[in-house]
Tab-separated table of C-alpha atoms in Angstrom:
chain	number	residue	atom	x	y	z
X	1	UNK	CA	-103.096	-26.094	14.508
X	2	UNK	CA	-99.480	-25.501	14.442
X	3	UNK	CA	-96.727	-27.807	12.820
X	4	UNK	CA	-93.915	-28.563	14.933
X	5	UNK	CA	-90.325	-28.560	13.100
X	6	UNK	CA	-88.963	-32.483	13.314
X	7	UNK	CA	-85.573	-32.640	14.708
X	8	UNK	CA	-83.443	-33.487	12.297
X	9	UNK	CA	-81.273	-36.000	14.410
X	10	UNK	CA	-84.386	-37.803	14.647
X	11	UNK	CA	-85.458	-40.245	12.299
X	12	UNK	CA	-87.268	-43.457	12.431
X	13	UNK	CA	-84.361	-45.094	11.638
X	14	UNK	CA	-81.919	-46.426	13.842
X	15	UNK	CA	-78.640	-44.459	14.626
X	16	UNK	CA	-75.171	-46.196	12.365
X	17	UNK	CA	-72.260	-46.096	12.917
X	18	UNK	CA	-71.602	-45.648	9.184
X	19	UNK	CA	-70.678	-42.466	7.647
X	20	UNK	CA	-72.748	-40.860	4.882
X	21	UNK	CA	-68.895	-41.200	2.612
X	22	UNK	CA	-68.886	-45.254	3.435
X	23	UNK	CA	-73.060	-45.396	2.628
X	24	UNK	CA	-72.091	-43.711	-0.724
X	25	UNK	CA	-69.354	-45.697	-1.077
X	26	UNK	CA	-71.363	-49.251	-0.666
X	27	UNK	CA	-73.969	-47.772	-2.708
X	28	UNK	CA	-71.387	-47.390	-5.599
X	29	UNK	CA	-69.758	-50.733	-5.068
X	30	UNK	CA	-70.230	-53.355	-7.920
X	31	UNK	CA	-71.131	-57.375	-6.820
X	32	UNK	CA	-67.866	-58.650	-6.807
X	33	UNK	CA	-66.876	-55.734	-4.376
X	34	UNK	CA	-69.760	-55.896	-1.905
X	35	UNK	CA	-69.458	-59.781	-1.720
X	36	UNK	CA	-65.403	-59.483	-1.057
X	37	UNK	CA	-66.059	-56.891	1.915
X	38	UNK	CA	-68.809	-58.424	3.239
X	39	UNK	CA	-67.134	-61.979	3.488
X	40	UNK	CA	-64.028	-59.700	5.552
X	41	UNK	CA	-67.102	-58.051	7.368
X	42	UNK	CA	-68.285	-61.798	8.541
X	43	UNK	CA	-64.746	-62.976	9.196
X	44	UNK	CA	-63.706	-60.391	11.370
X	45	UNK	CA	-66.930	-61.395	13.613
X	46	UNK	CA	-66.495	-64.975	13.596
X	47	UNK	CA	-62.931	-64.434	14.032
X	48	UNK	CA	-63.510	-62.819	18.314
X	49	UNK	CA	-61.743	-60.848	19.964
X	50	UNK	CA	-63.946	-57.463	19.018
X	51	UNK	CA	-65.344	-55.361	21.640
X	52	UNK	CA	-69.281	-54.128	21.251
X	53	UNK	CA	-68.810	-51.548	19.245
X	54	UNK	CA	-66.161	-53.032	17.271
X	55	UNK	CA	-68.876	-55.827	16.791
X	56	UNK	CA	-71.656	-53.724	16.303
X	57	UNK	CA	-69.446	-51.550	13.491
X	58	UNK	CA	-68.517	-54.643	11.640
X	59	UNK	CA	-72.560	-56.116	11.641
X	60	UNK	CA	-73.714	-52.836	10.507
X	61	UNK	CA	-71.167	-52.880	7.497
X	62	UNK	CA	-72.010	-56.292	6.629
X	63	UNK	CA	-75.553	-55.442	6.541
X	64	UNK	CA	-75.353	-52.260	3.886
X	65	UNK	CA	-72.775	-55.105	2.022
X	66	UNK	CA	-75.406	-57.607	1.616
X	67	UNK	CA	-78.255	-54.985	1.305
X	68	UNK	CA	-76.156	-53.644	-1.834
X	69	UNK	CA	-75.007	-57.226	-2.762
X	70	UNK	CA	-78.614	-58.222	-2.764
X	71	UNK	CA	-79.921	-54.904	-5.227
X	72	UNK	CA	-77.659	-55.673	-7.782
X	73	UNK	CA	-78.891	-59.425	-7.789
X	74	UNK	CA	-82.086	-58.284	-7.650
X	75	UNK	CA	-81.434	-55.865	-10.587
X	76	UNK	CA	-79.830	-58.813	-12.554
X	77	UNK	CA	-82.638	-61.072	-12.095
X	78	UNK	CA	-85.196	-57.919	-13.191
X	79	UNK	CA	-83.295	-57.882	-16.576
X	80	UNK	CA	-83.168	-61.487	-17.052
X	81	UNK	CA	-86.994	-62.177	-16.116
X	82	UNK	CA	-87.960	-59.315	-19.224
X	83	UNK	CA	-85.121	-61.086	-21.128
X	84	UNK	CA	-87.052	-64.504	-20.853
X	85	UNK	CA	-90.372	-62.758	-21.311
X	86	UNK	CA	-89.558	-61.274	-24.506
X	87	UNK	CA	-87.865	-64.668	-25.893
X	88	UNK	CA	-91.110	-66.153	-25.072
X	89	UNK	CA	-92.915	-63.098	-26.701
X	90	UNK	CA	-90.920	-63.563	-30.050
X	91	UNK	CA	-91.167	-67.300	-30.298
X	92	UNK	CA	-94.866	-67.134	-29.552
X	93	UNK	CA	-95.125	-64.857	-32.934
X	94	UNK	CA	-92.377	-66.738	-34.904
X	95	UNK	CA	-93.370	-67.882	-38.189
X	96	UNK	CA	-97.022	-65.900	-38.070
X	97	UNK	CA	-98.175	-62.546	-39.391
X	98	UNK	CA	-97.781	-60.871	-35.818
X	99	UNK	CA	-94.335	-60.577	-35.805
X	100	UNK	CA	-94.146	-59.043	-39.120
X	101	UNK	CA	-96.244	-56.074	-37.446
């Protein structure tokens, strides 16, 4: 049985027109940032006038935008659901013996 070497061009997923510097860049982008570019992103489609790829170029970036936009909610949430748990933790145990453990 022999193992074939996988092309590296190839993966399963689909080509982008973004470059590895703009991924890292998106990926380093706070909330306020990602939301900003992704609203320019959306107006520059509703807006016309775009050819395909120019169309295609600005859905791709507005996708990675709102990807990112969307982990950093996501993240935010995260802290604030253990936040709540814990508050619910401590006043369960207020005022009895637990909490002094």
């Amino acid at each position: 049985m022999t193992v074939e070497a996988q092309d590296p061009q190839k993966t399963d997923t689909p080509a982008s027109s973004l470059t590895k510097e703009e991924r890292e860049r998106i990926a380093s982008m706070s909330y306020e940032e990602a939301r900003d570019q992704l609203i320019q992103a959306v107006q520059a489609l509703e807006a016309g006038g775009l050819n395909l790829d120019q169309s295609m170029r600005q859905w791709e970036l507005g996708e990675a935008l709102a990807k990112r936009a969307q982990t950093l909610l996501d993240q935010v949430r995260a802290k604030l659901d253990a936040a709540q748990a814990q508050q619910q933790t401590s006043a369960d145990t207020a005022g009895t013996q637990s909490n002094l453990e």
